[in-house]
PDB file of C-alpha atoms and ligand atoms in Angstrom:
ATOM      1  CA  UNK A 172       0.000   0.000   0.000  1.00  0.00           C
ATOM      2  CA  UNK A 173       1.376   3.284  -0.932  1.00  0.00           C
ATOM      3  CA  UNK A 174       2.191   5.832   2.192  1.00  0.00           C
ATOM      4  CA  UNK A 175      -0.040   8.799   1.207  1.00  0.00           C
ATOM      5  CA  UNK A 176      -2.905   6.077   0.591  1.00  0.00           C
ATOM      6  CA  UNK A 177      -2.189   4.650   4.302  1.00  0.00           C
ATOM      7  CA  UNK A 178      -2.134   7.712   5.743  1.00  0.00           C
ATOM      8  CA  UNK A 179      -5.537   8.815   4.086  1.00  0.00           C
ATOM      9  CA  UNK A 180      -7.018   5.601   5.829  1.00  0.00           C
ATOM     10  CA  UNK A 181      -6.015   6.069   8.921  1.00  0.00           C
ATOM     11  CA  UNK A 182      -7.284   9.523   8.919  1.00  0.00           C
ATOM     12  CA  UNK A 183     -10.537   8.576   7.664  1.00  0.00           C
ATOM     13  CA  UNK A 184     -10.686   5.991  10.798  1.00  0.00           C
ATOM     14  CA  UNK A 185      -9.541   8.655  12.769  1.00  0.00           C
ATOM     15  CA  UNK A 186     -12.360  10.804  11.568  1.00  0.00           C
ATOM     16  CA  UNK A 187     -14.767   8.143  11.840  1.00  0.00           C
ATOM     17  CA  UNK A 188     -13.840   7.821  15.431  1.00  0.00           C
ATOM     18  CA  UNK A 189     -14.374  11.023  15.907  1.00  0.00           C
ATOM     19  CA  UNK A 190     -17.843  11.672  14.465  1.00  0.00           C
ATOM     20  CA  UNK A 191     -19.365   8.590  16.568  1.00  0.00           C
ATOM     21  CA  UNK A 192     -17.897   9.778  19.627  1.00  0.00           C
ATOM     22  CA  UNK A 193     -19.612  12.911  19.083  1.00  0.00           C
ATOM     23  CA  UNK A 194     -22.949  11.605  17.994  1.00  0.00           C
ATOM     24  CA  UNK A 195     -22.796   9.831  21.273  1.00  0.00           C
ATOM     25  CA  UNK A 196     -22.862  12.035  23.190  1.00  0.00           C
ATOM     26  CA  UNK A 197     -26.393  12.954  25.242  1.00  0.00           C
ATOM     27  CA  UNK A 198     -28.468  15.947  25.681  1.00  0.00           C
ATOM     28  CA  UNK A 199     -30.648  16.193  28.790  1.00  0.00           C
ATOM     29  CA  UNK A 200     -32.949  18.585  28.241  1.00  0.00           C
ATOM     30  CA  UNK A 201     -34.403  20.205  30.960  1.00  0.00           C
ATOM     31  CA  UNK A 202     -37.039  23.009  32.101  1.00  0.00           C
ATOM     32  CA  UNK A 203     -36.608  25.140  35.064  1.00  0.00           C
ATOM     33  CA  UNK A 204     -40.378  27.129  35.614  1.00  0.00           C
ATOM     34  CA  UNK A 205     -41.579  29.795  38.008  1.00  0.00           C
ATOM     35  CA  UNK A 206     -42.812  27.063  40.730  1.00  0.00           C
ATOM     36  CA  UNK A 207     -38.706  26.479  41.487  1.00  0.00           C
ATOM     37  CA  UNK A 208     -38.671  23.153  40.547  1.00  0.00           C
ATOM     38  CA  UNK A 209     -36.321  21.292  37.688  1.00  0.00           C
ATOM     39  CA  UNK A 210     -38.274  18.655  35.222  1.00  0.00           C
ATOM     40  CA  UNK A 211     -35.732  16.366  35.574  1.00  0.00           C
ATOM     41  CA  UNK A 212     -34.148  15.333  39.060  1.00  0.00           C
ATOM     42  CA  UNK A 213     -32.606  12.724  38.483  1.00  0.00           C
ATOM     43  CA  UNK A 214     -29.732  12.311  35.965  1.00  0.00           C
ATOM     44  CA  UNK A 215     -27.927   8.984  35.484  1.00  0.00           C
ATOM     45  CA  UNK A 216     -24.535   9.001  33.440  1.00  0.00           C
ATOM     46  CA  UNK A 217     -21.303   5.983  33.674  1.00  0.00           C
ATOM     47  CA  UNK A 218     -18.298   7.019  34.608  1.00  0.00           C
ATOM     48  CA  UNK A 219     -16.227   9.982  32.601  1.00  0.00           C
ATOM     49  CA  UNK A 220     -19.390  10.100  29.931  1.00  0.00           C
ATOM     50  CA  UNK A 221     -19.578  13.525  28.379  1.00  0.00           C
ATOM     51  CA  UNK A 222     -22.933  15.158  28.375  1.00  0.00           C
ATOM     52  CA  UNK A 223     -24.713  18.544  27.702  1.00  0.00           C
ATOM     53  CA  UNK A 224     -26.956  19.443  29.770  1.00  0.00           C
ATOM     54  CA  UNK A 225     -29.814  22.471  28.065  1.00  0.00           C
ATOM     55  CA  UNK A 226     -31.516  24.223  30.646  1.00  0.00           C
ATOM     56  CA  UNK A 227     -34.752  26.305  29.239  1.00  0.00           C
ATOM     57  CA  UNK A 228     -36.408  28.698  31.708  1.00  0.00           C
ATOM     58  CA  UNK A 229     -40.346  29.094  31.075  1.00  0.00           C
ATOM     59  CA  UNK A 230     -41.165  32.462  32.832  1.00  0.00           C
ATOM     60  CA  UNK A 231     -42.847  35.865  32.408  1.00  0.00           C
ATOM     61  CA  UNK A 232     -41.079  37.525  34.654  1.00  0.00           C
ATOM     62  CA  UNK A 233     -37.955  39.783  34.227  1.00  0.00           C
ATOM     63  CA  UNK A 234     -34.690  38.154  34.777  1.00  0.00           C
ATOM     64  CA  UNK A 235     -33.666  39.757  37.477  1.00  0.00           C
ATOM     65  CA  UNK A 236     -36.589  38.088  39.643  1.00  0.00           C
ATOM     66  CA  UNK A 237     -36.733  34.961  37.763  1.00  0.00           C
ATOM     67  CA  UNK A 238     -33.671  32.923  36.322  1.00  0.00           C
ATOM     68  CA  UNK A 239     -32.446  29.810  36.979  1.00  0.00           C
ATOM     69  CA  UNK A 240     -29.075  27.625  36.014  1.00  0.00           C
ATOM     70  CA  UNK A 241     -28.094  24.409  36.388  1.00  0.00           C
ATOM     71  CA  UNK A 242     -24.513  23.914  38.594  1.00  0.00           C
ATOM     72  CA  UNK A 243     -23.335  20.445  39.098  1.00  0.00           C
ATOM     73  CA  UNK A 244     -21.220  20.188  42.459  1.00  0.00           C
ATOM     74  CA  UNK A 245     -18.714  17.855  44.119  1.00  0.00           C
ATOM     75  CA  UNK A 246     -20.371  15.638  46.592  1.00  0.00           C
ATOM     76  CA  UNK A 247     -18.187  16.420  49.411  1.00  0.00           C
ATOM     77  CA  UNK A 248     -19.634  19.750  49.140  1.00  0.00           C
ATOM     78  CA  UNK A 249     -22.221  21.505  51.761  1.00  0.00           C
ATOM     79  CA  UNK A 250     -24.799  22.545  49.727  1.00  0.00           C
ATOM     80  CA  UNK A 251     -26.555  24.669  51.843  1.00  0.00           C
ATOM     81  CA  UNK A 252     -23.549  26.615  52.635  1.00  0.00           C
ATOM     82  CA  UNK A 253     -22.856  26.698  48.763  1.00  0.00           C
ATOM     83  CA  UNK A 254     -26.274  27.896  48.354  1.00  0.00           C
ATOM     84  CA  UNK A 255     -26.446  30.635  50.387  1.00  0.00           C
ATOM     85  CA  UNK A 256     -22.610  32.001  49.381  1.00  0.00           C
ATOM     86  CA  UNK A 257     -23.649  31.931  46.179  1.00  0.00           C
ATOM     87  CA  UNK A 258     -26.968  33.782  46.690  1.00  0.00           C
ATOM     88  CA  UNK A 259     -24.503  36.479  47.383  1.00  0.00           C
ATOM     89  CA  UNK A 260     -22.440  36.297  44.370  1.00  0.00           C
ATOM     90  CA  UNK A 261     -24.334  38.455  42.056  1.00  0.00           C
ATOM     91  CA  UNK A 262     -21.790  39.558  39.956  1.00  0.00           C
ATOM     92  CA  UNK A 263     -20.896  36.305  39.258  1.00  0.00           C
ATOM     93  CA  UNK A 264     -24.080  34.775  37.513  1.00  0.00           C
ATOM     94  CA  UNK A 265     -24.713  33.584  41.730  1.00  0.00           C
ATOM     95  CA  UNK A 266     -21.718  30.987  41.747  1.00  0.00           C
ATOM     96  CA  UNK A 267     -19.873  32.015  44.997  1.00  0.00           C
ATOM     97  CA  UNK A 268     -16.189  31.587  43.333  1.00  0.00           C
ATOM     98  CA  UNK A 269     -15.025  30.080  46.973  1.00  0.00           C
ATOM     99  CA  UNK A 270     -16.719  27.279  45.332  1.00  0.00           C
ATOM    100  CA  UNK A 271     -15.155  27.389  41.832  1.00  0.00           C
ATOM    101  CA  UNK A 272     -12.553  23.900  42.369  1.00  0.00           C
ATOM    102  CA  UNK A 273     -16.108  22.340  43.762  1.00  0.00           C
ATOM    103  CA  UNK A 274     -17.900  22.957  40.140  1.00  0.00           C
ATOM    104  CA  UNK A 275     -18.351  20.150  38.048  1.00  0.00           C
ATOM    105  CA  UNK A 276     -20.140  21.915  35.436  1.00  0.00           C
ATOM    106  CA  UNK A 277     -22.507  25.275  35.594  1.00  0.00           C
ATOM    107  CA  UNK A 278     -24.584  26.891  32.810  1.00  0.00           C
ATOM    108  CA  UNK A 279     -25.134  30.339  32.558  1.00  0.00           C
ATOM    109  CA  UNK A 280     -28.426  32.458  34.239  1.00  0.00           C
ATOM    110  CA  UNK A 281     -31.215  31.515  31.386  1.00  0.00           C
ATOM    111  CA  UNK A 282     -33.818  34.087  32.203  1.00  0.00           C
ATOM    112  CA  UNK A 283     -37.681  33.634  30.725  1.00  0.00           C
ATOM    113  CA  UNK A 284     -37.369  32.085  27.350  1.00  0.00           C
ATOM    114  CA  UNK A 285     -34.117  31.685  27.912  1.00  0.00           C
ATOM    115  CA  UNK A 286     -31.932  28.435  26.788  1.00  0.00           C
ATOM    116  CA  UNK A 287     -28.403  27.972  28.380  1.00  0.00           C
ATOM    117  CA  UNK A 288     -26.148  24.446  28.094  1.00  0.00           C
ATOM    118  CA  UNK A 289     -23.185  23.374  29.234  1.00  0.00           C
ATOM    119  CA  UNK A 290     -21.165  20.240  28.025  1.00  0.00           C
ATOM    120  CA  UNK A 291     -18.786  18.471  30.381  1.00  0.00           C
ATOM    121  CA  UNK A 292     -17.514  15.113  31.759  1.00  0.00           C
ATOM    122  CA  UNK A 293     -19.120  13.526  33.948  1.00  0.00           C
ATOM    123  CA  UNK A 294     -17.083  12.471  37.382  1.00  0.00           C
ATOM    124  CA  UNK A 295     -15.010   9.328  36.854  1.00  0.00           C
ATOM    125  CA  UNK A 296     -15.764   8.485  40.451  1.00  0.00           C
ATOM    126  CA  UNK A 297     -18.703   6.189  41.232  1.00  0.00           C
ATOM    127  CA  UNK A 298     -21.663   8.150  43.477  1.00  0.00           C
ATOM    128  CA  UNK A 299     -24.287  11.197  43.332  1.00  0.00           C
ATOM    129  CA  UNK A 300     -23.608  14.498  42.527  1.00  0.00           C
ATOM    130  CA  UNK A 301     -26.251  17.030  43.155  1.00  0.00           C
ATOM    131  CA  UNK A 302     -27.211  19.683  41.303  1.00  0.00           C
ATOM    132  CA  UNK A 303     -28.793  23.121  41.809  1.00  0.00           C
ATOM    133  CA  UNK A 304     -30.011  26.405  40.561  1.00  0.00           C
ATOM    134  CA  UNK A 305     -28.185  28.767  42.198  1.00  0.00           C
ATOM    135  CA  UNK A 306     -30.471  31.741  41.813  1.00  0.00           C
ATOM    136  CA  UNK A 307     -31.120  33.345  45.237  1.00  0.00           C
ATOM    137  CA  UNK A 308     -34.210  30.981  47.418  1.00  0.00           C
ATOM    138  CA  UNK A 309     -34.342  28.458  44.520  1.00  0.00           C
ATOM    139  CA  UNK A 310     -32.429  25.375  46.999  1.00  0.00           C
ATOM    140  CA  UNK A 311     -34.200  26.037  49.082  1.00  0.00           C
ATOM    141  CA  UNK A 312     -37.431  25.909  47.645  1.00  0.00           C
ATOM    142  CA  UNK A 313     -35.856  22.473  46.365  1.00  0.00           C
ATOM    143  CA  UNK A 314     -34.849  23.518  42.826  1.00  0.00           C
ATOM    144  CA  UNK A 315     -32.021  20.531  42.764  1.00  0.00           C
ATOM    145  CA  UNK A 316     -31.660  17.004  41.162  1.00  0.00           C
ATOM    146  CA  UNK A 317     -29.353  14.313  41.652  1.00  0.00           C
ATOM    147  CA  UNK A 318     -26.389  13.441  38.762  1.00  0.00           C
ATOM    148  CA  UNK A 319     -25.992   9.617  39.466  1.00  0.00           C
ATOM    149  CA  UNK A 320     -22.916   8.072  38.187  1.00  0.00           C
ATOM    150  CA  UNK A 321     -23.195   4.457  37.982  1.00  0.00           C
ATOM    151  CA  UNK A 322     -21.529   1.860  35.839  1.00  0.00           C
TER     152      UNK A 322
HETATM  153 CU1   CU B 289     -33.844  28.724  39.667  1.00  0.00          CU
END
């Protein structure tokens, strides 16, 4: 076989490769609405999977009263004390950046009408990861879901 003919196959595999992997991949899709709650609660991914998850926000109101996001965290995190730094952090889309090594993943604020995603890989490490919208109240009015990695 002649080199430049080798090399074309084994960029075409390589190619190949690539496209699958990325047709692969999943979307979650979920729906954060004025009630404070996320559609989906529970997610369930294997180990180092890359996934997007596309958060939509169905609201009337303006964003500033009524936003949400979707922020993945470690699980040796406490979430309440996450929560309520990060009601503080304003100026930085409400993701206290004490936190910022904790963050698996975090979408941008998606106000009314709004769609936000955010692609990432998934914890290689076996066990739940919550997540949250981080707007200010939304925690604790139980806007949260659980990522569950499991083989
Ligand atoms: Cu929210």
């Amino acid at each position: 076989m002649k080199t430049l003919t080798k090399i074309t196959l084994i960029l075409a595999l390589i190619f190949t490769g690539f496209v699958s992997t990325t047709m692969a991949q999943r979307t979650i899709e979920i729906v954060g609405t004025d009630n404070m709650k996320f559609d989906v609660t529970n997610i369930e991914a294997t180990p180092g999977e890359e996934i997007t998850i596309k958060l939509t926000t169905k609201s009337n109101l303006p964003k500033q009263a009524m936003a949400h996001n979707v922020v993945v965290v470690d699980n040796d995190v406490d979430m309440d004390a996450f929560a309520n730094a990060s009601a503080r952090a304003r100026d930085n889309e409400y993701i206290a950046s004490d936190y910022e090594e904790d963050i698996i993943a975090a979408t941008n604020l998606a106000g009314g009408g709004e769609t936000v995603e955010v692609t990432f890989t998934v914890p290689k490490e076996i066990g739940e990861y919550e997540y949250i919208c981080s707007f200010p109240g939304h925690y604790a009015a139980g806007m949260k879901g659980t990522l569950s990695v499991k083989n």
